[in-house]
mmCIF file of C-alpha atoms in Angstrom:
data_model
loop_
_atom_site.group_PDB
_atom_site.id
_atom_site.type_symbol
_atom_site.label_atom_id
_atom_site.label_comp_id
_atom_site.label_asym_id
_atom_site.label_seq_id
_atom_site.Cartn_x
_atom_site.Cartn_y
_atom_site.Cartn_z
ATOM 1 C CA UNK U 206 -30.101 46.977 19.212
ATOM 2 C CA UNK U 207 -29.290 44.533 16.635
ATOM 3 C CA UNK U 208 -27.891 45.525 13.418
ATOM 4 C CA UNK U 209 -30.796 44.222 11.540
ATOM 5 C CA UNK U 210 -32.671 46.504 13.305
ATOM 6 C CA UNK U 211 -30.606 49.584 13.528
ATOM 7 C CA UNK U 212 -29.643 49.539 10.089
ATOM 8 C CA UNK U 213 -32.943 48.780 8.360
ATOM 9 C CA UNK U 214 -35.403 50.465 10.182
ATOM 10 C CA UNK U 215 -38.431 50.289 8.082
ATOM 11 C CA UNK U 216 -37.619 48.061 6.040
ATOM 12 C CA UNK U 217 -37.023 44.307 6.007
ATOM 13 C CA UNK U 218 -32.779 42.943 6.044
ATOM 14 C CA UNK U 219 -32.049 41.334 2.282
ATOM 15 C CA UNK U 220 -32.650 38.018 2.259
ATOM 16 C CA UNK U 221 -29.438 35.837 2.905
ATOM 17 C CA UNK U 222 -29.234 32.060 1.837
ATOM 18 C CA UNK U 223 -26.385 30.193 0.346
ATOM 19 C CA UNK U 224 -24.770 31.451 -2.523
ATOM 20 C CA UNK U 225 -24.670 28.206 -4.514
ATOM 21 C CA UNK U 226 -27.295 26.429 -5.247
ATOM 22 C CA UNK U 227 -26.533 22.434 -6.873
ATOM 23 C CA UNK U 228 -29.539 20.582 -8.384
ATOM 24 C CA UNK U 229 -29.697 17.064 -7.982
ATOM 25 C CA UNK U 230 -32.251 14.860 -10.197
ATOM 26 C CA UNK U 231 -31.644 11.127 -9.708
ATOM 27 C CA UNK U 232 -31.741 9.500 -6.375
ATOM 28 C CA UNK U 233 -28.257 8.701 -6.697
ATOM 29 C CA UNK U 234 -27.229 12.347 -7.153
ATOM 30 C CA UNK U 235 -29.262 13.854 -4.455
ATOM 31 C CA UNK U 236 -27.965 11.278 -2.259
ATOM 32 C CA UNK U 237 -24.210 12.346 -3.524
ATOM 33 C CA UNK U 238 -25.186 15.891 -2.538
ATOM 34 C CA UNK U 239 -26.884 14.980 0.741
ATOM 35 C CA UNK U 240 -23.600 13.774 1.374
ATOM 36 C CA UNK U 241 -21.421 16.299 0.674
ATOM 37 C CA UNK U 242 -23.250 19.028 2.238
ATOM 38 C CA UNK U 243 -22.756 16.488 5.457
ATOM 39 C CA UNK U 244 -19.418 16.852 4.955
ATOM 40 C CA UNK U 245 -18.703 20.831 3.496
ATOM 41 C CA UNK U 246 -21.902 21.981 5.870
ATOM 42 C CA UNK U 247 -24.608 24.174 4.637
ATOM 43 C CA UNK U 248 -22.878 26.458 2.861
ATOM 44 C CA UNK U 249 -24.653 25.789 -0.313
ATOM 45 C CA UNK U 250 -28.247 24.734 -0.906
ATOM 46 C CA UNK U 251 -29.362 21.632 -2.423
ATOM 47 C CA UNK U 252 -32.605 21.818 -4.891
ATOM 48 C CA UNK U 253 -33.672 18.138 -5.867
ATOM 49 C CA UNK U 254 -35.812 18.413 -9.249
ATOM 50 C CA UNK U 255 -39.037 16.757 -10.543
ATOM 51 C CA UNK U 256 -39.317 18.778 -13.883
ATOM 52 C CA UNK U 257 -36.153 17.061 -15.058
ATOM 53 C CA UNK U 258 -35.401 14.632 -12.565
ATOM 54 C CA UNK U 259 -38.675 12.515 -12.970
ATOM 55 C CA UNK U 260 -38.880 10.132 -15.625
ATOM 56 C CA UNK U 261 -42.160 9.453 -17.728
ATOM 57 C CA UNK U 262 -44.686 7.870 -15.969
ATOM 58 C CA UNK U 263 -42.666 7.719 -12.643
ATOM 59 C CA UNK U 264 -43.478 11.363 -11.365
ATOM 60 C CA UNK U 265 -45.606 11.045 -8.525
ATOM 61 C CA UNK U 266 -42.861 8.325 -7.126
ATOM 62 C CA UNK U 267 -40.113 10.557 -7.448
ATOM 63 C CA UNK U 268 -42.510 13.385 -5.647
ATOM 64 C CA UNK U 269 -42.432 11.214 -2.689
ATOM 65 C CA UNK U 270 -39.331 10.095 -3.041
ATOM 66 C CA UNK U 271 -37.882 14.048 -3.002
ATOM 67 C CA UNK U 272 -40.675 14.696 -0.040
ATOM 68 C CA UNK U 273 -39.364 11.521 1.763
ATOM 69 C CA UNK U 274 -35.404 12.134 1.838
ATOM 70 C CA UNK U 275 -35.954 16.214 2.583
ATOM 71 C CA UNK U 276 -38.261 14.907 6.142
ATOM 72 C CA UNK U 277 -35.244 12.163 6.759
ATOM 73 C CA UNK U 278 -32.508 12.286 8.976
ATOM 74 C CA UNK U 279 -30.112 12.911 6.085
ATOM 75 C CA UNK U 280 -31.355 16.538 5.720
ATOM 76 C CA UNK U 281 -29.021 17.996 8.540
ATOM 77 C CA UNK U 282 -29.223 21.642 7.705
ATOM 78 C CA UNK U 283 -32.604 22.649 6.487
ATOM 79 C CA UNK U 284 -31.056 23.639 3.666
ATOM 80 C CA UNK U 285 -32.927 21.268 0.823
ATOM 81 C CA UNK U 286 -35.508 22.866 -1.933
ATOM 82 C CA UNK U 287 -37.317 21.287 -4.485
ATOM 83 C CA UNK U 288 -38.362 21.995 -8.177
ATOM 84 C CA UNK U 289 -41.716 20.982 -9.051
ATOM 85 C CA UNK U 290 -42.765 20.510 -12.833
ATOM 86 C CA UNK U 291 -43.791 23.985 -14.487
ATOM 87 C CA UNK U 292 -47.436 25.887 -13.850
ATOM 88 C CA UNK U 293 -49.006 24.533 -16.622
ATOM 89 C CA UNK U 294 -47.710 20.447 -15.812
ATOM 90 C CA UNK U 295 -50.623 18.503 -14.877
ATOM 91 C CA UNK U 296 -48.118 17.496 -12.364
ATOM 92 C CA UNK U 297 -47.543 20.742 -10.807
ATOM 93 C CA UNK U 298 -49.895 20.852 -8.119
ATOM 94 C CA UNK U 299 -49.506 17.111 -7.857
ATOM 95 C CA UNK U 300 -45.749 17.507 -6.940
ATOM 96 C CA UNK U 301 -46.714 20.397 -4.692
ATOM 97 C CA UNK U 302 -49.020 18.063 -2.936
ATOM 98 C CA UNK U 303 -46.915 14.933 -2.426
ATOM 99 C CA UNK U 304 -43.547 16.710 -1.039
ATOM 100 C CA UNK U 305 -45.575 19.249 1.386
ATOM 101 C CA UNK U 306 -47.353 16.351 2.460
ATOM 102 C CA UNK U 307 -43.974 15.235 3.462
ATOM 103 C CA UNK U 308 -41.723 17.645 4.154
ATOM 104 C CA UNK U 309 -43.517 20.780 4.691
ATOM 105 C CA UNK U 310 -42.197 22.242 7.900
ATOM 106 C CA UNK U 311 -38.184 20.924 6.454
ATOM 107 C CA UNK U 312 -38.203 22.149 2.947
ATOM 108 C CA UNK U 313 -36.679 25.197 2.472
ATOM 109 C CA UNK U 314 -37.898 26.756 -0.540
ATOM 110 C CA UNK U 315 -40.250 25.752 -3.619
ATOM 111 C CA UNK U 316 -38.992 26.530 -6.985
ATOM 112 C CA UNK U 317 -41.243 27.589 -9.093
ATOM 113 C CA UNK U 318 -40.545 27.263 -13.350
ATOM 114 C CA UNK U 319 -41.160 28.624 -16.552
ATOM 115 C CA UNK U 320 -44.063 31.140 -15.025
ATOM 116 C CA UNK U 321 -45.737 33.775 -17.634
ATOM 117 C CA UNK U 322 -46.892 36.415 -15.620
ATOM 118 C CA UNK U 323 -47.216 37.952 -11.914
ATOM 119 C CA UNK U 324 -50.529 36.306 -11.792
ATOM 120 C CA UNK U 325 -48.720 32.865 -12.490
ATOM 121 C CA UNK U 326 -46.681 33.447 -9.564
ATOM 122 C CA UNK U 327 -49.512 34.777 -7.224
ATOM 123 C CA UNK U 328 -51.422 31.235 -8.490
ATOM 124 C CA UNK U 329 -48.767 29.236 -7.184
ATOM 125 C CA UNK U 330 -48.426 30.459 -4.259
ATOM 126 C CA UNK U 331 -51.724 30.053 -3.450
ATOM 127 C CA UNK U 332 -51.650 26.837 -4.305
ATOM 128 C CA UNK U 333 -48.412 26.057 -1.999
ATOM 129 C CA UNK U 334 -49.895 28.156 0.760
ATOM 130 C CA UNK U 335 -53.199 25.262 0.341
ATOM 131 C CA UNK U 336 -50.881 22.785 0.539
ATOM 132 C CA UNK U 337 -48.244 24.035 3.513
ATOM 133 C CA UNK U 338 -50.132 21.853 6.249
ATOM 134 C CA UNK U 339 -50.277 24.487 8.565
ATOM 135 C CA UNK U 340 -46.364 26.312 7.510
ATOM 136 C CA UNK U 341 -46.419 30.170 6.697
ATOM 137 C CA UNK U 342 -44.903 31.874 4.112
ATOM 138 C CA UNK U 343 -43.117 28.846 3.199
ATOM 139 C CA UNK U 344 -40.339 30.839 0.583
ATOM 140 C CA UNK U 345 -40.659 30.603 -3.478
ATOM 141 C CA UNK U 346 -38.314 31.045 -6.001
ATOM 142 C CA UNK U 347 -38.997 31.606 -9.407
ATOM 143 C CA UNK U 348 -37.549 30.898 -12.659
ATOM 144 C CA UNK U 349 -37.148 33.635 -15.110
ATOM 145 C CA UNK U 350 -37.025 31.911 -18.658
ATOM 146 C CA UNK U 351 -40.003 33.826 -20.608
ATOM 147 C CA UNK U 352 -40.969 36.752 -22.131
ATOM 148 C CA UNK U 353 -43.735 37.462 -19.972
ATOM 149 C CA UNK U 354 -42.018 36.401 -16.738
ATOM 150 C CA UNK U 355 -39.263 38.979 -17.656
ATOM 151 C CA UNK U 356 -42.069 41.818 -17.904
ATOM 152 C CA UNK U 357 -43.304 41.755 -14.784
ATOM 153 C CA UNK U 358 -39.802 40.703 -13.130
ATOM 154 C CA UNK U 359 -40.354 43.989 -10.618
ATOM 155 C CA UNK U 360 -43.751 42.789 -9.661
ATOM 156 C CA UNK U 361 -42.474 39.316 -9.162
ATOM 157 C CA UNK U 362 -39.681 39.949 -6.784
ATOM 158 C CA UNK U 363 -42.023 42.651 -5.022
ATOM 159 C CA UNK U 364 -44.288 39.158 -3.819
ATOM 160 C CA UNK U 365 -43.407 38.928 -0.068
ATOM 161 C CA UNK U 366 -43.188 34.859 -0.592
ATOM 162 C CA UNK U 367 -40.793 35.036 -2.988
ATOM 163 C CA UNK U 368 -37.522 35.180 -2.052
ATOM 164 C CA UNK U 369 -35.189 34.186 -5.119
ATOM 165 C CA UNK U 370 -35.333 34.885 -8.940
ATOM 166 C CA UNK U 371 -33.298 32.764 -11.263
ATOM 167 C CA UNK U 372 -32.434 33.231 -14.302
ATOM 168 C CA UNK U 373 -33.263 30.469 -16.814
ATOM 169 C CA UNK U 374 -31.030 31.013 -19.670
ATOM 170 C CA UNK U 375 -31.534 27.899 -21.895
ATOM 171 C CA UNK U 376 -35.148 28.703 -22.083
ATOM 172 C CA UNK U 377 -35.253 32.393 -22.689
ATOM 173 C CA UNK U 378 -32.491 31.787 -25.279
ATOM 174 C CA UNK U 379 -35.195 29.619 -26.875
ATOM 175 C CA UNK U 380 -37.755 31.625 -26.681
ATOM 176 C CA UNK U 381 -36.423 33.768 -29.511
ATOM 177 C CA UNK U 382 -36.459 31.272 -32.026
ATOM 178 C CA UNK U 383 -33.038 31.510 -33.232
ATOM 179 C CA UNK U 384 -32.800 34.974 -33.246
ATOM 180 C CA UNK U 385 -30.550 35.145 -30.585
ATOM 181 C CA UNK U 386 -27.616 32.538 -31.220
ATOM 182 C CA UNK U 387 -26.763 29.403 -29.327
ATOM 183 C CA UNK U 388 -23.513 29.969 -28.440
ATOM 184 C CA UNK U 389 -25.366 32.902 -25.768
ATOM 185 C CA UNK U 390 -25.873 30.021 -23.523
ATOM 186 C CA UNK U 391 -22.232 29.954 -22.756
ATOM 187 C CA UNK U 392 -19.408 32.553 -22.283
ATOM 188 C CA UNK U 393 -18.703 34.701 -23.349
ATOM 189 C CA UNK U 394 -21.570 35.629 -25.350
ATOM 190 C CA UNK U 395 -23.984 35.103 -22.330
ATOM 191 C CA UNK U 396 -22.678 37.863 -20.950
ATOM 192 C CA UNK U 397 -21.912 40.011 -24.058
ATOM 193 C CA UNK U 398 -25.296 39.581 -25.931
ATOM 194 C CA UNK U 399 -27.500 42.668 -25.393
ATOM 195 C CA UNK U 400 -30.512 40.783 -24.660
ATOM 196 C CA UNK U 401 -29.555 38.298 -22.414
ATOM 197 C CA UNK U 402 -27.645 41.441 -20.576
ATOM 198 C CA UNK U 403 -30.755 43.334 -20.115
ATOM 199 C CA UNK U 404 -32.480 40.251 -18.972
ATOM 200 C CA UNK U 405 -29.790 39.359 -16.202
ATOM 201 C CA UNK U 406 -29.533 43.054 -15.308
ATOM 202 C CA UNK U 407 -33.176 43.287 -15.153
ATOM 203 C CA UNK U 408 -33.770 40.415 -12.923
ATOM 204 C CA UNK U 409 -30.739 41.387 -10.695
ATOM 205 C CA UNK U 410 -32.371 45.045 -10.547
ATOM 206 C CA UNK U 411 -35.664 43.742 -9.260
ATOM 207 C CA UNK U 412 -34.060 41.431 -7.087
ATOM 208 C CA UNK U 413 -31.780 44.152 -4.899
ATOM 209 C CA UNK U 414 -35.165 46.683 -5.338
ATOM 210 C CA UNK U 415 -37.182 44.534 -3.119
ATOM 211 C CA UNK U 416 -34.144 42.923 -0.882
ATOM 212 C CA UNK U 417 -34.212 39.426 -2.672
ATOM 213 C CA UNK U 418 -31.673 36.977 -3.744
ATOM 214 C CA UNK U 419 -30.810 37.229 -7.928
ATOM 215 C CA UNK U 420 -29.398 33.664 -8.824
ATOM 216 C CA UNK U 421 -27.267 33.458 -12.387
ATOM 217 C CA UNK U 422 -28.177 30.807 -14.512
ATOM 218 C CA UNK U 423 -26.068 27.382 -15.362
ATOM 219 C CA UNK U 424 -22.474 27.094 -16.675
ATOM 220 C CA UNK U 425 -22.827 23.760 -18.791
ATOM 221 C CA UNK U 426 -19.131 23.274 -18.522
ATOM 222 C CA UNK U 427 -18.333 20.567 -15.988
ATOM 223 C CA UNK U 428 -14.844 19.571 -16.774
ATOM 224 C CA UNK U 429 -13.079 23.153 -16.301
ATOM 225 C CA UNK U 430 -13.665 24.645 -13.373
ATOM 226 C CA UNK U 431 -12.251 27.918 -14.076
ATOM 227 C CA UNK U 432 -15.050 28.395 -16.458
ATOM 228 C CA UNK U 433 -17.328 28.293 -13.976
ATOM 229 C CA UNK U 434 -14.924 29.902 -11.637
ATOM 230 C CA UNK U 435 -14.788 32.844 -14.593
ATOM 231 C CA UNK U 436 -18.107 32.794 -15.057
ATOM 232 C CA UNK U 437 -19.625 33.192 -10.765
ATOM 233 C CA UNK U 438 -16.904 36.085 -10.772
ATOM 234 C CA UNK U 439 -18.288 37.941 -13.617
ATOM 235 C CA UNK U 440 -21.906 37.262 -12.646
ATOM 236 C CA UNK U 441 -20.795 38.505 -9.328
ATOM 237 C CA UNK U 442 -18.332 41.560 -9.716
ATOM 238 C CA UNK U 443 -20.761 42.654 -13.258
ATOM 239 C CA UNK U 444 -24.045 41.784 -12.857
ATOM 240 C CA UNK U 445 -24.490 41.863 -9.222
ATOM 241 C CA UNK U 446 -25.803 38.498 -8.501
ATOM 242 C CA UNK U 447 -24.942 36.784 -5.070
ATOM 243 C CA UNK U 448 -26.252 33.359 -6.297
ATOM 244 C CA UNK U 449 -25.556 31.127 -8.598
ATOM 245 C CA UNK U 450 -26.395 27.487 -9.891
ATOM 246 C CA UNK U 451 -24.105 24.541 -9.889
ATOM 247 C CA UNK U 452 -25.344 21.526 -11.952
ATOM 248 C CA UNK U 453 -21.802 19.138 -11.011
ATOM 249 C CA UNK U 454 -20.447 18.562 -7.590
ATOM 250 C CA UNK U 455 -17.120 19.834 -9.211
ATOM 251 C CA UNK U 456 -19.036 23.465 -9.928
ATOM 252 C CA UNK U 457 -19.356 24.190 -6.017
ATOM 253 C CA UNK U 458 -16.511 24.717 -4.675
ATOM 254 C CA UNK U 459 -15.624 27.403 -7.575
ATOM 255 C CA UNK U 460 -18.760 28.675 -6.863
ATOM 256 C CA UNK U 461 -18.539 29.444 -2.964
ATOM 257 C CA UNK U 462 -15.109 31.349 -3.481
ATOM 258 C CA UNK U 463 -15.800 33.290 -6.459
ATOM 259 C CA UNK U 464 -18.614 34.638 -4.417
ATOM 260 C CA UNK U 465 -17.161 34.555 -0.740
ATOM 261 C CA UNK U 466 -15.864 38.401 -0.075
ATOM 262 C CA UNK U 467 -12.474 38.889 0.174
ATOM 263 C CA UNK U 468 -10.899 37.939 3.809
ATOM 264 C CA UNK U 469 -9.505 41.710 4.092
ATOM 265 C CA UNK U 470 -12.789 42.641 3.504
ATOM 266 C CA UNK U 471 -14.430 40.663 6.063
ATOM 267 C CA UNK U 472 -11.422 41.808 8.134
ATOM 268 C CA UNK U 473 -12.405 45.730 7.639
ATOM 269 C CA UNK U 474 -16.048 45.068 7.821
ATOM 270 C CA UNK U 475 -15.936 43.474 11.196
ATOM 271 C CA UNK U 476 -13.567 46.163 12.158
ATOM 272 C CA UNK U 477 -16.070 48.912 11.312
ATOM 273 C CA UNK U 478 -19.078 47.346 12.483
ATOM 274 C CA UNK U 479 -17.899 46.670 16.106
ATOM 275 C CA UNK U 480 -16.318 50.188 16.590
ATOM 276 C CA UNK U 481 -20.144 51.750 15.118
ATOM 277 C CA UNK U 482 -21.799 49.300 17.539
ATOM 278 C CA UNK U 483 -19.664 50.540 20.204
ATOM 279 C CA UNK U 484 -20.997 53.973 19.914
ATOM 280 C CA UNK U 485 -24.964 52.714 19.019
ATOM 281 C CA UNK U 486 -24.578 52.884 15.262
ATOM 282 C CA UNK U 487 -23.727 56.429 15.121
ATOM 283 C CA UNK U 488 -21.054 57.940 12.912
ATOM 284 C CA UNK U 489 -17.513 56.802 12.781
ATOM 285 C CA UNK U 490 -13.865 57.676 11.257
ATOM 286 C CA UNK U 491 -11.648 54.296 10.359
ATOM 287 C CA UNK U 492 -8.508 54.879 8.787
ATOM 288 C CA UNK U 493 -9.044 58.469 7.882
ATOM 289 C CA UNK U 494 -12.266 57.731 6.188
ATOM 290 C CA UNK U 495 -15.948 58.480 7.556
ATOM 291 C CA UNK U 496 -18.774 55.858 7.898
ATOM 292 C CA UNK U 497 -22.158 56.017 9.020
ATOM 293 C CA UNK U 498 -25.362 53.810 8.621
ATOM 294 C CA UNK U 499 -25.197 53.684 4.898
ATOM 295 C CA UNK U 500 -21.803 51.930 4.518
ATOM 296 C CA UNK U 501 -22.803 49.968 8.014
ATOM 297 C CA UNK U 502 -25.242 48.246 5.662
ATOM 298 C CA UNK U 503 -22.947 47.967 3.021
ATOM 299 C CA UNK U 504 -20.335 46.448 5.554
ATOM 300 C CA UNK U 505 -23.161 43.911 7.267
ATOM 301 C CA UNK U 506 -24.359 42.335 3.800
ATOM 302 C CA UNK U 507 -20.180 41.653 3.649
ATOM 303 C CA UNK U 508 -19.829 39.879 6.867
ATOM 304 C CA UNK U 509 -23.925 38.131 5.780
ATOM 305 C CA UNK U 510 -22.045 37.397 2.612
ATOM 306 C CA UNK U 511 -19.074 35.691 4.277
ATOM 307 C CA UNK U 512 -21.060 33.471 6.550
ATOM 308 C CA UNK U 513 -23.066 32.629 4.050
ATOM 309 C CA UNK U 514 -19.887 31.060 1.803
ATOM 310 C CA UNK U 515 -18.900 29.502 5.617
ATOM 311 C CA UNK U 516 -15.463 31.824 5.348
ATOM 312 C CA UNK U 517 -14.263 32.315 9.035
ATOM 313 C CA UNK U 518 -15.333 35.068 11.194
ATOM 314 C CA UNK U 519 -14.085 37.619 13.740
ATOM 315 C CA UNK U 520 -14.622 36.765 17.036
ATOM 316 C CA UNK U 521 -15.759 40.243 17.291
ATOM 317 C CA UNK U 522 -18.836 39.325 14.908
ATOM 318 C CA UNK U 523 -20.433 37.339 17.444
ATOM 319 C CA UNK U 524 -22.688 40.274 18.331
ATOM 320 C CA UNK U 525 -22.763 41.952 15.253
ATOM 321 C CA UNK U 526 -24.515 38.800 13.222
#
């Protein structure tokens, strides 16, 4: 049997997608990042953006636009999502609309911002399900940026459709009104502030709860990239998130290897997995220590993590993957 069956019998494998995810607003820029994921492959996701990619008056054209390049020949991998304008836009379901119309059966995810409540969430996906021209379960993500959003984060990630939560610093910082301090939308204090660390722990909770993806928010340095180096790693190795926003084609590459797993680790993890698959996934001893199913699934999200960052492989993963 397959690992993903062995080793999560009951129960459905975590979702694994890219660990970077680079948003792209003009039609220059998403053509920039069509073109370097053409050359780097898909190992991260590109998410072209109508909330703050469309200029006034010009929103249904960029819709099409966005639905237009994600059905084109450009769109190699699959691996293209879109942001439409937030739930209460009047150009929400609009943008829905326009790039399923599209692009439905190529897109691969909807992002979904600045929702309220569960019932926002269960709304929109009603409305994209309306919409899918005959696609299923077509997967959402959803911004976490509000006070209500953040309440009913468990319920959220709990939605079968969903299958990313973001966190949306900028906004929640906001959203207090100056009570929490603007320089919490940057390091340190974004990870240091007690509010904005419950809020990323929370989110990263529900996420792992319900076998979903929890994706960290922005670094707004572009210049440095061991800022945004720094800041993946402690958003990684601290907060548990294996996905995180790039907003600069410089951010990406920091990205992928502050989250890729450590070679030794794949190395060990490949190791394990193909002497446990050798005896049907029962227990094993490697190097004086003793594994069984619970570290195999521990081991198998490493070698999902590693293929996900496009890190070489065993040859011996060929089965186990």
């Amino acid at each position: 049997m397959h690992p993903s069956e062995v080793l999560f019998q009951g129960t459905l494998p975590p979702v694994s997608i890219p660990v970077c995810d680079h948003y792209a607003g003009s039609e220059k820029l998403m053509r920039k990042s069509l073109a370097l994921q053409t050359e780097l492959g898909p190992v991260f996701d590109i998410t072209f953006d109508c909330e703050d990619g469309a200029a006034h008056g010009n929103e249904s054209a960029h819709a099409h636009l966005i639905g237009t390049l994600i059905a084109g020949e450009e769109n190699l991998f699959g691996r293209i999502g879109a942001r439409v304008h937030d739930v209460t836009s009047e150009f929400f379901e609009q943008d829905i609309k326009i790039i399923l119309q599209h692009a439905a059966q190529r897109l691969a995810y909807l992002v979904v911002p600045k929702v309220d409540s569960v019932a926002d969430v269960e709304n929109a996906i009603s409305l994209v399900n309306r919409h899918a021209n005959g696609r299923t379960n077509l997967p959402v993500h959803v911004l976490i940026e509000t006070h209500g959003a953040l309440k009913d984060v468990h319920a959220i990630a709990a939605l079968p459709q969903v299958e990313c939560l973001s966190f949306g610093i900028m906004d929640f910082v906001s959203a207090h009104y100056g009570a929490i301090p603007g320089n919490a939308m940057r390091s340190p204090g974004q990870f240091t502030h007690p509010l904005l660390a419950r809020a990323k722990l929370e989110i990263a909770a529900a996420c792992h709860a319900h076998g979903k993806t929890p994706s960290h928010n922005v670094t707004t340095e572009i210049n440095d990239t061991s800022v945004v180096a720094s800041d993946a790693h402690r958003a990684a190795s601290e907060f548990a998130y294996t996905r995180m926003w790039s907003i600069h084609p410089g951010q990406i590459k920091p990205i992928l290897k502050s989250f890729a797993p450590r070679l030794s680790e794949v190395n060990e993890a490949a190791a394990i997995l193909s002497q446990a698959q050798a005896v049907q996934w029962g227990p094993i001893q490697h190097n004086g220590k003793l594994h069984d199913r619970a570290s195999y699934r521990y081991y198998w999200t490493i070698l999902q993590r590693a293929q996900a960052s496009g890190l070489p492989l065993p040859d011996s993963t060929s089965t186990i993957l």
